[in-house]
Structures are given as structure tokens and as C-alpha cells.
Amino acid sequence: MWQPNGCIFVGIVCSIALCAAAGFTHEGHRSFLRVHNKLRSDVAMGRYVAKGGVKKPPATNMKMLLWNSSLADSAQKYAETCPKEHSEIDNIGESLFWIGGEKLSEDYNQYAKMASDVWKEEFQKFDWSTNNLTATLFKSGVGHATQMVWADTDRIGCGAKLCGRKSPKIAVVCHYYPAGNTLSRLIYDEGKTCSSCPTGTTCNQHLGLCAPPGGFRRVVRG
Ligand SMILES: *[C@@H]1O[C@H](CO)[C@@H](O)[C@H](O)[C@H]1NC(C)=O
Ligand SMILES: *[C@@H]1O[C@H](CO)[C@@H](O)[C@H](O)[C@H]1NC(C)=O
């Protein structure tokens, strides 16, 4: 009788230890950056085709997205609450993703690409006919994707948490800065790739993205 209880006790200790170490590791960070920067690069270089064959013009000012640990901390903290709605933290863009099912794992890294891909696909399912983020465009269902390619956003951090006992779900939260999705503003400026890189950035010719010094290495290393 004693041993089973001992096992249960050990089990609880282990899961608490897992909780403390929760979230994404470098592998997950790299997956988020890879999917986001690939989409940003395709758009910036004029190679992206949205739903209905809408070929997007290249971007003059698309910044490279880098990982930011402060954003990852705030995203992880919010994920731990198993959120059902947005946090409404000021000046931060936020995207949420949930996945349920039988075979959920606390190895969260696999959900980094999954969440990013689902967000990205909004441009294939809905509408991207204008770079002005009008209320109509936003309401069409592309809000996660427009944040992914918001030109001025240059950092991201994400967290994840296994939630719910009866019907378990993984909650994924990403925080972005500067926040995108300001209505009536341009998602990016159209024109020659990298021709208006913001101060403090230079063009990474390979990706067509405006990057800070050492940015490319940081993206590759995660
Ligand atoms: C994360 O962003 C904050 C401000 O948004 C900045 O102060 C900090 O240096 C950044 N950290 C990293 C690792 O880039
Ligand atoms: C976007 O469209 C809205 C409404 O049509 C307009 O008021 C706004 O000035 C436009 N913004 C830009 C940056 O063109």
C-alpha cells in the first residue's frame, strides 16, 4: 500500500518540476522565427501569393523578427493562466492558439511550427487584398497573419501550457513588439525590397529583411 502512494507522490513532484521548466526551448524559438521570417521574407521579396492568386508587392521596410526573452516571459506567464481570451496588455501584440486531442505532449516545441502555420494560413483561407488594415480586412479573419507580417514588429516571445484535465488542451501564446494590427495603418510599405530600412537596421539581401547588426546570426541560432 505504501509504494503506490510513494509513486503518486513522486509523480506529483515530477509534474511540478516540469511546470517550472515549462515553455519553449531554443528549438521552439527557432521554429517560431523560421516560419515567421520565411513568411516575412517571401512577402518582402515580392514572392508571396495570397488567396485567389493575389500576388503581394514587395516591402520596403519589413524588419527581421528576433526572439525576445522578456516577451517570452510575459507570454509564458499568460499561458500559465490557460487563457480563453486576450490579455489586453498595453502596447503588445498577442496571438493565441489552442490544440486539443489525445496525444498532447509537454514537449511544447512541436506546437511552435503548428501554431505559426495555422496563423500563416489565414492568408490562404481568407483575404489579403489590401495592405491597409481596414476593419473589413481585419474582420475577414486574418488578424494573426497580419501581425506575423506587420513590418514594424521586430521581436517576438512565446509560451505554452498544457491545460485542462477532462479535455486537455495546449495553449500557445505569442507576444509581439511593437504591436501590429493598428486599424487604418499599412501592414507594410510597398516598393523596392529593403529600400526604406528603419534606422538601426540594414538590408539582409538574402532574406530581403531589415535587420539589426548581427540579426541574421541571432535568427539562425535562435
Ligand atoms: C526585449 O525587449 C525589451 C524591450 O521591449 C528590451 O529592453 C530587451 O533588451 C529585449 N531583450 C532582448 C534579449 O532582445
Ligand atoms: C486606410 O483606409 C482608411 C479607410 O478607407 C483610410 O481612412 C486610411 O487613411 C487608410 N490608411 C492608409 C495608410 O492609407
PDB file of C-alpha atoms and ligand atoms in Angstrom:
ATOM      1  CA  MET A   1       0.000   0.000   0.000  1.00  0.00           C
ATOM      2  CA  TRP A   2       2.847   2.346   0.737  1.00  0.00           C
ATOM      3  CA  GLN A   3       4.648   2.039  -2.563  1.00  0.00           C
ATOM      4  CA  PRO A   4       1.828   3.112  -4.918  1.00  0.00           C
ATOM      5  CA  ASN A   5       1.339   6.234  -2.834  1.00  0.00           C
ATOM      6  CA  GLY A   6       5.046   6.834  -2.994  1.00  0.00           C
ATOM      7  CA  CYS A   7       4.860   6.625  -6.763  1.00  0.00           C
ATOM      8  CA  ILE A   8       1.972   9.039  -6.922  1.00  0.00           C
ATOM      9  CA  PHE A   9       3.888  11.397  -4.704  1.00  0.00           C
ATOM     10  CA  VAL A  10       6.922  11.165  -6.987  1.00  0.00           C
ATOM     11  CA  GLY A  11       4.605  11.749  -9.964  1.00  0.00           C
ATOM     12  CA  ILE A  12       3.300  14.966  -8.476  1.00  0.00           C
ATOM     13  CA  VAL A  13       6.787  16.203  -7.686  1.00  0.00           C
ATOM     14  CA  CYS A  14       7.838  15.451 -11.262  1.00  0.00           C
ATOM     15  CA  SER A  15       4.958  17.303 -12.805  1.00  0.00           C
ATOM     16  CA  ILE A  16       5.638  20.317 -10.615  1.00  0.00           C
ATOM     17  CA  ALA A  17       9.237  20.215 -11.769  1.00  0.00           C
ATOM     18  CA  LEU A  18       8.030  20.064 -15.375  1.00  0.00           C
ATOM     19  CA  CYS A  19       5.764  23.041 -14.778  1.00  0.00           C
ATOM     20  CA  ALA A  20       8.667  25.087 -13.517  1.00  0.00           C
ATOM     21  CA  ALA A  21      10.670  24.267 -16.634  1.00  0.00           C
ATOM     22  CA  ALA A  22       7.663  24.780 -18.932  1.00  0.00           C
ATOM     23  CA  GLY A  23       7.544  26.611 -22.202  1.00  0.00           C
ATOM     24  CA  PHE A  24       9.623  26.528 -25.331  1.00  0.00           C
ATOM     25  CA  THR A  25      13.330  25.803 -25.590  1.00  0.00           C
ATOM     26  CA  HIS A  26      15.713  27.051 -28.288  1.00  0.00           C
ATOM     27  CA  GLU A  27      14.295  24.509 -30.704  1.00  0.00           C
ATOM     28  CA  GLY A  28      10.828  26.065 -30.292  1.00  0.00           C
ATOM     29  CA  HIS A  29      12.190  29.622 -30.556  1.00  0.00           C
ATOM     30  CA  ARG A  30      13.855  28.699 -33.834  1.00  0.00           C
ATOM     31  CA  SER A  31      10.619  27.177 -35.182  1.00  0.00           C
ATOM     32  CA  PHE A  32       8.648  30.350 -34.447  1.00  0.00           C
ATOM     33  CA  LEU A  33      11.344  32.513 -36.025  1.00  0.00           C
ATOM     34  CA  ARG A  34      11.752  30.265 -39.041  1.00  0.00           C
ATOM     35  CA  VAL A  35       8.053  30.275 -40.006  1.00  0.00           C
ATOM     36  CA  HIS A  36       7.584  33.978 -39.244  1.00  0.00           C
ATOM     37  CA  ASN A  37      10.727  35.168 -41.023  1.00  0.00           C
ATOM     38  CA  LYS A  38      10.104  32.897 -44.025  1.00  0.00           C
ATOM     39  CA  LEU A  39       6.675  34.458 -44.483  1.00  0.00           C
ATOM     40  CA  ARG A  40       8.092  37.963 -43.916  1.00  0.00           C
ATOM     41  CA  SER A  41      10.886  37.284 -46.381  1.00  0.00           C
ATOM     42  CA  ASP A  42       8.560  35.892 -49.063  1.00  0.00           C
ATOM     43  CA  VAL A  43       6.368  38.980 -48.738  1.00  0.00           C
ATOM     44  CA  ALA A  44       9.314  41.398 -48.626  1.00  0.00           C
ATOM     45  CA  MET A  45      10.837  39.907 -51.781  1.00  0.00           C
ATOM     46  CA  GLY A  46       7.517  40.053 -53.655  1.00  0.00           C
ATOM     47  CA  ARG A  47       7.161  36.267 -53.792  1.00  0.00           C
ATOM     48  CA  TYR A  48       4.027  35.819 -51.746  1.00  0.00           C
ATOM     49  CA  VAL A  49       0.721  34.868 -53.321  1.00  0.00           C
ATOM     50  CA  ALA A  50      -2.368  35.088 -51.097  1.00  0.00           C
ATOM     51  CA  LYS A  51      -5.818  33.562 -51.584  1.00  0.00           C
ATOM     52  CA  GLY A  52      -7.286  33.946 -55.044  1.00  0.00           C
ATOM     53  CA  GLY A  53      -3.879  34.423 -56.679  1.00  0.00           C
ATOM     54  CA  VAL A  54      -3.344  37.875 -55.123  1.00  0.00           C
ATOM     55  CA  LYS A  55       0.386  38.465 -55.681  1.00  0.00           C
ATOM     56  CA  LYS A  56       1.721  40.709 -52.950  1.00  0.00           C
ATOM     57  CA  PRO A  57       4.008  43.588 -53.931  1.00  0.00           C
ATOM     58  CA  PRO A  58       7.457  43.652 -52.265  1.00  0.00           C
ATOM     59  CA  ALA A  59       8.072  45.527 -48.998  1.00  0.00           C
ATOM     60  CA  THR A  60      10.452  48.445 -48.467  1.00  0.00           C
ATOM     61  CA  ASN A  61      10.580  48.223 -44.680  1.00  0.00           C
ATOM     62  CA  MET A  62       9.996  44.681 -43.437  1.00  0.00           C
ATOM     63  CA  LYS A  63      12.038  44.090 -40.294  1.00  0.00           C
ATOM     64  CA  MET A  64      13.580  40.781 -39.307  1.00  0.00           C
ATOM     65  CA  LEU A  65      11.872  39.227 -36.299  1.00  0.00           C
ATOM     66  CA  LEU A  66      14.094  38.295 -33.340  1.00  0.00           C
ATOM     67  CA  TRP A  67      13.368  36.358 -30.163  1.00  0.00           C
ATOM     68  CA  ASN A  68      12.919  38.436 -27.034  1.00  0.00           C
ATOM     69  CA  SER A  69      13.065  36.792 -23.621  1.00  0.00           C
ATOM     70  CA  SER A  70      11.010  39.488 -21.873  1.00  0.00           C
ATOM     71  CA  LEU A  71       8.187  38.870 -24.328  1.00  0.00           C
ATOM     72  CA  ALA A  72       8.637  35.119 -23.867  1.00  0.00           C
ATOM     73  CA  ASP A  73       8.320  35.599 -20.095  1.00  0.00           C
ATOM     74  CA  SER A  74       5.107  37.617 -20.367  1.00  0.00           C
ATOM     75  CA  ALA A  75       3.687  35.143 -22.897  1.00  0.00           C
ATOM     76  CA  GLN A  76       4.590  32.167 -20.690  1.00  0.00           C
ATOM     77  CA  LYS A  77       3.065  33.859 -17.663  1.00  0.00           C
ATOM     78  CA  TYR A  78      -0.162  34.412 -19.548  1.00  0.00           C
ATOM     79  CA  ALA A  79      -0.168  30.871 -20.984  1.00  0.00           C
ATOM     80  CA  GLU A  80       0.036  29.534 -17.419  1.00  0.00           C
ATOM     81  CA  THR A  81      -3.420  31.027 -16.777  1.00  0.00           C
ATOM     82  CA  CYS A  82      -4.882  28.812 -19.547  1.00  0.00           C
ATOM     83  CA  PRO A  83      -6.405  31.880 -21.170  1.00  0.00           C
ATOM     84  CA  LYS A  84      -9.652  31.880 -23.083  1.00  0.00           C
ATOM     85  CA  GLU A  85      -9.422  35.497 -24.130  1.00  0.00           C
ATOM     86  CA  HIS A  86      -6.790  38.087 -24.906  1.00  0.00           C
ATOM     87  CA  SER A  87      -4.859  39.677 -22.057  1.00  0.00           C
ATOM     88  CA  GLU A  88      -5.139  43.243 -23.372  1.00  0.00           C
ATOM     89  CA  ILE A  89      -1.603  44.072 -22.196  1.00  0.00           C
ATOM     90  CA  ASP A  90      -0.802  47.577 -23.453  1.00  0.00           C
ATOM     91  CA  ASN A  91       1.453  48.006 -26.494  1.00  0.00           C
ATOM     92  CA  ILE A  92       1.929  44.300 -27.062  1.00  0.00           C
ATOM     93  CA  GLY A  93       0.518  42.278 -29.922  1.00  0.00           C
ATOM     94  CA  GLU A  94      -0.823  38.922 -28.805  1.00  0.00           C
ATOM     95  CA  SER A  95      -1.770  35.776 -30.673  1.00  0.00           C
ATOM     96  CA  LEU A  96      -3.386  32.721 -29.094  1.00  0.00           C
ATOM     97  CA  PHE A  97      -3.619  29.146 -30.330  1.00  0.00           C
ATOM     98  CA  TRP A  98      -5.148  26.050 -28.780  1.00  0.00           C
ATOM     99  CA  ILE A  99      -4.961  22.444 -29.738  1.00  0.00           C
ATOM    100  CA  GLY A 100      -6.838  19.589 -28.066  1.00  0.00           C
ATOM    101  CA  GLY A 101      -6.761  15.839 -28.576  1.00  0.00           C
ATOM    102  CA  GLU A 102      -5.479  12.577 -27.209  1.00  0.00           C
ATOM    103  CA  LYS A 103      -1.779  12.722 -27.764  1.00  0.00           C
ATOM    104  CA  LEU A 104      -0.764  16.046 -26.304  1.00  0.00           C
ATOM    105  CA  SER A 105       2.758  16.314 -25.044  1.00  0.00           C
ATOM    106  CA  GLU A 106       4.535  18.637 -22.670  1.00  0.00           C
ATOM    107  CA  ASP A 107       7.327  18.743 -25.206  1.00  0.00           C
ATOM    108  CA  TYR A 108       5.926  22.022 -26.427  1.00  0.00           C
ATOM    109  CA  ASN A 109       8.415  22.703 -29.202  1.00  0.00           C
ATOM    110  CA  GLN A 110       6.361  20.775 -31.763  1.00  0.00           C
ATOM    111  CA  TYR A 111       3.493  23.249 -31.292  1.00  0.00           C
ATOM    112  CA  ALA A 112       5.630  26.223 -32.311  1.00  0.00           C
ATOM    113  CA  LYS A 113       5.528  25.393 -36.012  1.00  0.00           C
ATOM    114  CA  MET A 114       1.952  24.136 -35.748  1.00  0.00           C
ATOM    115  CA  ALA A 115       0.633  27.404 -34.273  1.00  0.00           C
ATOM    116  CA  SER A 116       2.680  29.552 -36.659  1.00  0.00           C
ATOM    117  CA  ASP A 117       1.483  27.565 -39.678  1.00  0.00           C
ATOM    118  CA  VAL A 118      -2.173  27.859 -38.665  1.00  0.00           C
ATOM    119  CA  TRP A 119      -1.812  31.631 -38.245  1.00  0.00           C
ATOM    120  CA  LYS A 120       0.028  31.976 -41.536  1.00  0.00           C
ATOM    121  CA  GLU A 121      -2.625  30.005 -43.436  1.00  0.00           C
ATOM    122  CA  GLU A 122      -5.204  32.735 -42.782  1.00  0.00           C
ATOM    123  CA  PHE A 123      -3.845  34.497 -45.869  1.00  0.00           C
ATOM    124  CA  GLN A 124      -4.694  31.387 -47.902  1.00  0.00           C
ATOM    125  CA  LYS A 125      -8.141  30.913 -46.379  1.00  0.00           C
ATOM    126  CA  PHE A 126      -9.443  34.460 -46.165  1.00  0.00           C
ATOM    127  CA  ASP A 127      -8.440  37.740 -47.752  1.00  0.00           C
ATOM    128  CA  TRP A 128      -5.334  39.838 -48.281  1.00  0.00           C
ATOM    129  CA  SER A 129      -6.417  42.215 -50.970  1.00  0.00           C
ATOM    130  CA  THR A 130      -5.115  45.416 -49.358  1.00  0.00           C
ATOM    131  CA  ASN A 131      -2.142  46.402 -47.188  1.00  0.00           C
ATOM    132  CA  ASN A 132      -4.265  48.956 -45.371  1.00  0.00           C
ATOM    133  CA  LEU A 133      -5.545  47.151 -42.295  1.00  0.00           C
ATOM    134  CA  THR A 134      -9.150  48.194 -42.673  1.00  0.00           C
ATOM    135  CA  ALA A 135     -11.806  46.903 -40.299  1.00  0.00           C
ATOM    136  CA  THR A 136     -13.144  44.801 -43.165  1.00  0.00           C
ATOM    137  CA  LEU A 137      -9.797  43.125 -43.769  1.00  0.00           C
ATOM    138  CA  PHE A 138      -9.248  42.557 -40.061  1.00  0.00           C
ATOM    139  CA  LYS A 139     -12.710  41.051 -39.586  1.00  0.00           C
ATOM    140  CA  SER A 140     -12.188  38.683 -42.523  1.00  0.00           C
ATOM    141  CA  GLY A 141     -10.123  36.531 -40.141  1.00  0.00           C
ATOM    142  CA  VAL A 142      -6.515  37.352 -40.991  1.00  0.00           C
ATOM    143  CA  GLY A 143      -5.553  39.084 -37.727  1.00  0.00           C
ATOM    144  CA  HIS A 144      -2.926  36.527 -36.664  1.00  0.00           C
ATOM    145  CA  ALA A 145      -1.344  36.542 -40.115  1.00  0.00           C
ATOM    146  CA  THR A 146      -1.266  40.351 -40.371  1.00  0.00           C
ATOM    147  CA  GLN A 147       0.549  40.500 -37.025  1.00  0.00           C
ATOM    148  CA  MET A 148       3.041  37.947 -38.376  1.00  0.00           C
ATOM    149  CA  VAL A 149       3.942  40.257 -41.278  1.00  0.00           C
ATOM    150  CA  TRP A 150       3.471  43.631 -39.597  1.00  0.00           C
ATOM    151  CA  ALA A 151       6.568  45.402 -40.939  1.00  0.00           C
ATOM    152  CA  ASP A 152       7.438  47.395 -37.836  1.00  0.00           C
ATOM    153  CA  THR A 153       7.224  44.468 -35.395  1.00  0.00           C
ATOM    154  CA  ASP A 154      10.754  43.222 -34.732  1.00  0.00           C
ATOM    155  CA  ARG A 155      10.519  40.957 -31.691  1.00  0.00           C
ATOM    156  CA  ILE A 156       8.510  38.000 -30.527  1.00  0.00           C
ATOM    157  CA  GLY A 157       8.350  35.753 -27.481  1.00  0.00           C
ATOM    158  CA  CYS A 158       6.011  32.843 -26.870  1.00  0.00           C
ATOM    159  CA  GLY A 159       4.918  30.475 -24.133  1.00  0.00           C
ATOM    160  CA  ALA A 160       2.832  27.320 -23.834  1.00  0.00           C
ATOM    161  CA  LYS A 161       0.954  25.333 -21.225  1.00  0.00           C
ATOM    162  CA  LEU A 162      -0.919  22.030 -21.074  1.00  0.00           C
ATOM    163  CA  CYS A 163      -4.341  22.955 -19.696  1.00  0.00           C
ATOM    164  CA  GLY A 164      -7.456  21.155 -18.510  1.00  0.00           C
ATOM    165  CA  ARG A 165      -7.870  17.659 -17.076  1.00  0.00           C
ATOM    166  CA  LYS A 166     -11.088  16.345 -18.624  1.00  0.00           C
ATOM    167  CA  SER A 167     -10.426  17.725 -22.074  1.00  0.00           C
ATOM    168  CA  PRO A 168      -6.759  18.657 -22.186  1.00  0.00           C
ATOM    169  CA  LYS A 169      -5.593  21.410 -24.474  1.00  0.00           C
ATOM    170  CA  ILE A 170      -2.316  23.073 -25.214  1.00  0.00           C
ATOM    171  CA  ALA A 171      -2.479  26.864 -25.015  1.00  0.00           C
ATOM    172  CA  VAL A 172       0.133  28.738 -27.054  1.00  0.00           C
ATOM    173  CA  VAL A 173       0.616  32.477 -26.502  1.00  0.00           C
ATOM    174  CA  CYS A 174       2.871  34.760 -28.537  1.00  0.00           C
ATOM    175  CA  HIS A 175       3.656  38.351 -27.667  1.00  0.00           C
ATOM    176  CA  TYR A 176       4.889  40.800 -30.295  1.00  0.00           C
ATOM    177  CA  TYR A 177       6.555  44.210 -30.039  1.00  0.00           C
ATOM    178  CA  PRO A 178       5.983  46.809 -31.330  1.00  0.00           C
ATOM    179  CA  ALA A 179       2.357  45.714 -31.561  1.00  0.00           C
ATOM    180  CA  GLY A 180       0.908  45.368 -35.030  1.00  0.00           C
ATOM    181  CA  ASN A 181      -2.684  45.423 -36.240  1.00  0.00           C
ATOM    182  CA  THR A 182      -3.379  49.124 -35.851  1.00  0.00           C
ATOM    183  CA  LEU A 183      -6.528  49.770 -37.881  1.00  0.00           C
ATOM    184  CA  SER A 184      -6.203  52.078 -40.918  1.00  0.00           C
ATOM    185  CA  ARG A 185      -2.426  51.696 -40.920  1.00  0.00           C
ATOM    186  CA  LEU A 186      -0.359  49.975 -43.568  1.00  0.00           C
ATOM    187  CA  ILE A 187       0.793  46.442 -42.763  1.00  0.00           C
ATOM    188  CA  TYR A 188       3.955  47.246 -44.741  1.00  0.00           C
ATOM    189  CA  ASP A 189       5.084  49.846 -47.282  1.00  0.00           C
ATOM    190  CA  GLU A 190       5.054  48.684 -50.886  1.00  0.00           C
ATOM    191  CA  GLY A 191       8.056  49.273 -53.128  1.00  0.00           C
ATOM    192  CA  LYS A 192      11.568  48.078 -53.802  1.00  0.00           C
ATOM    193  CA  THR A 193      12.663  45.449 -51.269  1.00  0.00           C
ATOM    194  CA  CYS A 194      14.574  46.973 -48.323  1.00  0.00           C
ATOM    195  CA  SER A 195      14.575  50.475 -49.858  1.00  0.00           C
ATOM    196  CA  SER A 196      13.396  52.099 -46.578  1.00  0.00           C
ATOM    197  CA  CYS A 197      15.019  50.076 -43.835  1.00  0.00           C
ATOM    198  CA  PRO A 198      14.406  51.834 -40.496  1.00  0.00           C
ATOM    199  CA  THR A 199      17.291  53.455 -38.587  1.00  0.00           C
ATOM    200  CA  GLY A 200      19.450  50.893 -36.832  1.00  0.00           C
ATOM    201  CA  THR A 201      18.808  48.212 -39.432  1.00  0.00           C
ATOM    202  CA  THR A 202      20.389  47.269 -42.741  1.00  0.00           C
ATOM    203  CA  CYS A 203      19.152  45.042 -45.518  1.00  0.00           C
ATOM    204  CA  ASN A 204      19.816  41.357 -45.280  1.00  0.00           C
ATOM    205  CA  GLN A 205      19.977  40.754 -49.026  1.00  0.00           C
ATOM    206  CA  HIS A 206      19.420  37.032 -48.641  1.00  0.00           C
ATOM    207  CA  LEU A 207      16.062  37.480 -46.900  1.00  0.00           C
ATOM    208  CA  GLY A 208      15.050  40.959 -48.030  1.00  0.00           C
ATOM    209  CA  LEU A 209      14.534  41.870 -44.378  1.00  0.00           C
ATOM    210  CA  CYS A 210      15.781  44.901 -42.443  1.00  0.00           C
ATOM    211  CA  ALA A 211      17.966  43.515 -39.665  1.00  0.00           C
ATOM    212  CA  PRO A 212      19.905  44.991 -36.726  1.00  0.00           C
ATOM    213  CA  PRO A 213      23.663  44.263 -36.523  1.00  0.00           C
ATOM    214  CA  GLY A 214      24.156  40.526 -36.011  1.00  0.00           C
ATOM    215  CA  GLY A 215      20.453  39.890 -36.556  1.00  0.00           C
ATOM    216  CA  PHE A 216      20.859  37.118 -39.085  1.00  0.00           C
ATOM    217  CA  ARG A 217      23.137  35.105 -36.811  1.00  0.00           C
ATOM    218  CA  ARG A 218      20.694  35.505 -33.936  1.00  0.00           C
ATOM    219  CA  VAL A 219      17.856  34.233 -36.101  1.00  0.00           C
ATOM    220  CA  VAL A 220      19.814  31.236 -37.300  1.00  0.00           C
ATOM    221  CA  ARG A 221      20.941  30.366 -33.773  1.00  0.00           C
ATOM    222  CA  GLY A 222      17.547  31.147 -32.279  1.00  0.00           C
TER     223      GLY A 222
HETATM  224  C1  LIG B   1      13.493  42.631 -25.243  1.00  0.00           C
HETATM  225  O1  LIG B   1      12.762  43.797 -25.469  1.00  0.00           O
HETATM  226  C2  LIG B   1      12.932  44.749 -24.454  1.00  0.00           C
HETATM  227  C3  LIG B   1      12.024  45.927 -24.713  1.00  0.00           C
HETATM  228  O2  LIG B   1      10.912  45.588 -25.426  1.00  0.00           O
HETATM  229  C4  LIG B   1      14.362  45.190 -24.404  1.00  0.00           C
HETATM  230  O3  LIG B   1      14.557  46.101 -23.348  1.00  0.00           O
HETATM  231  C5  LIG B   1      15.264  43.991 -24.211  1.00  0.00           C
HETATM  232  O4  LIG B   1      16.611  44.375 -24.331  1.00  0.00           O
HETATM  233  C6  LIG B   1      14.967  42.921 -25.238  1.00  0.00           C
HETATM  234  N1  LIG B   1      15.729  41.726 -24.919  1.00  0.00           N
HETATM  235  C7  LIG B   1      16.377  41.038 -25.852  1.00  0.00           C
HETATM  236  C8  LIG B   1      17.081  39.824 -25.373  1.00  0.00           C
HETATM  237  O5  LIG B   1      16.400  41.372 -27.023  1.00  0.00           O
HETATM  238  C1  LIG B   2      -6.847  53.121 -44.886  1.00  0.00           C
HETATM  239  O1  LIG B   2      -8.230  53.193 -45.224  1.00  0.00           O
HETATM  240  C2  LIG B   2      -8.970  54.038 -44.370  1.00  0.00           C
HETATM  241  C3  LIG B   2     -10.443  53.883 -44.691  1.00  0.00           C
HETATM  242  O2  LIG B   2     -10.663  53.632 -46.022  1.00  0.00           O
HETATM  243  C4  LIG B   2      -8.460  55.470 -44.541  1.00  0.00           C
HETATM  244  O3  LIG B   2      -9.172  56.346 -43.722  1.00  0.00           O
HETATM  245  C5  LIG B   2      -6.984  55.483 -44.172  1.00  0.00           C
HETATM  246  O4  LIG B   2      -6.449  56.772 -44.383  1.00  0.00           O
HETATM  247  C6  LIG B   2      -6.214  54.478 -44.981  1.00  0.00           C
HETATM  248  N1  LIG B   2      -4.860  54.425 -44.440  1.00  0.00           N
HETATM  249  C7  LIG B   2      -3.776  54.499 -45.217  1.00  0.00           C
HETATM  250  C8  LIG B   2      -2.473  54.450 -44.503  1.00  0.00           C
HETATM  251  O5  LIG B   2      -3.826  54.599 -46.427  1.00  0.00           O
END
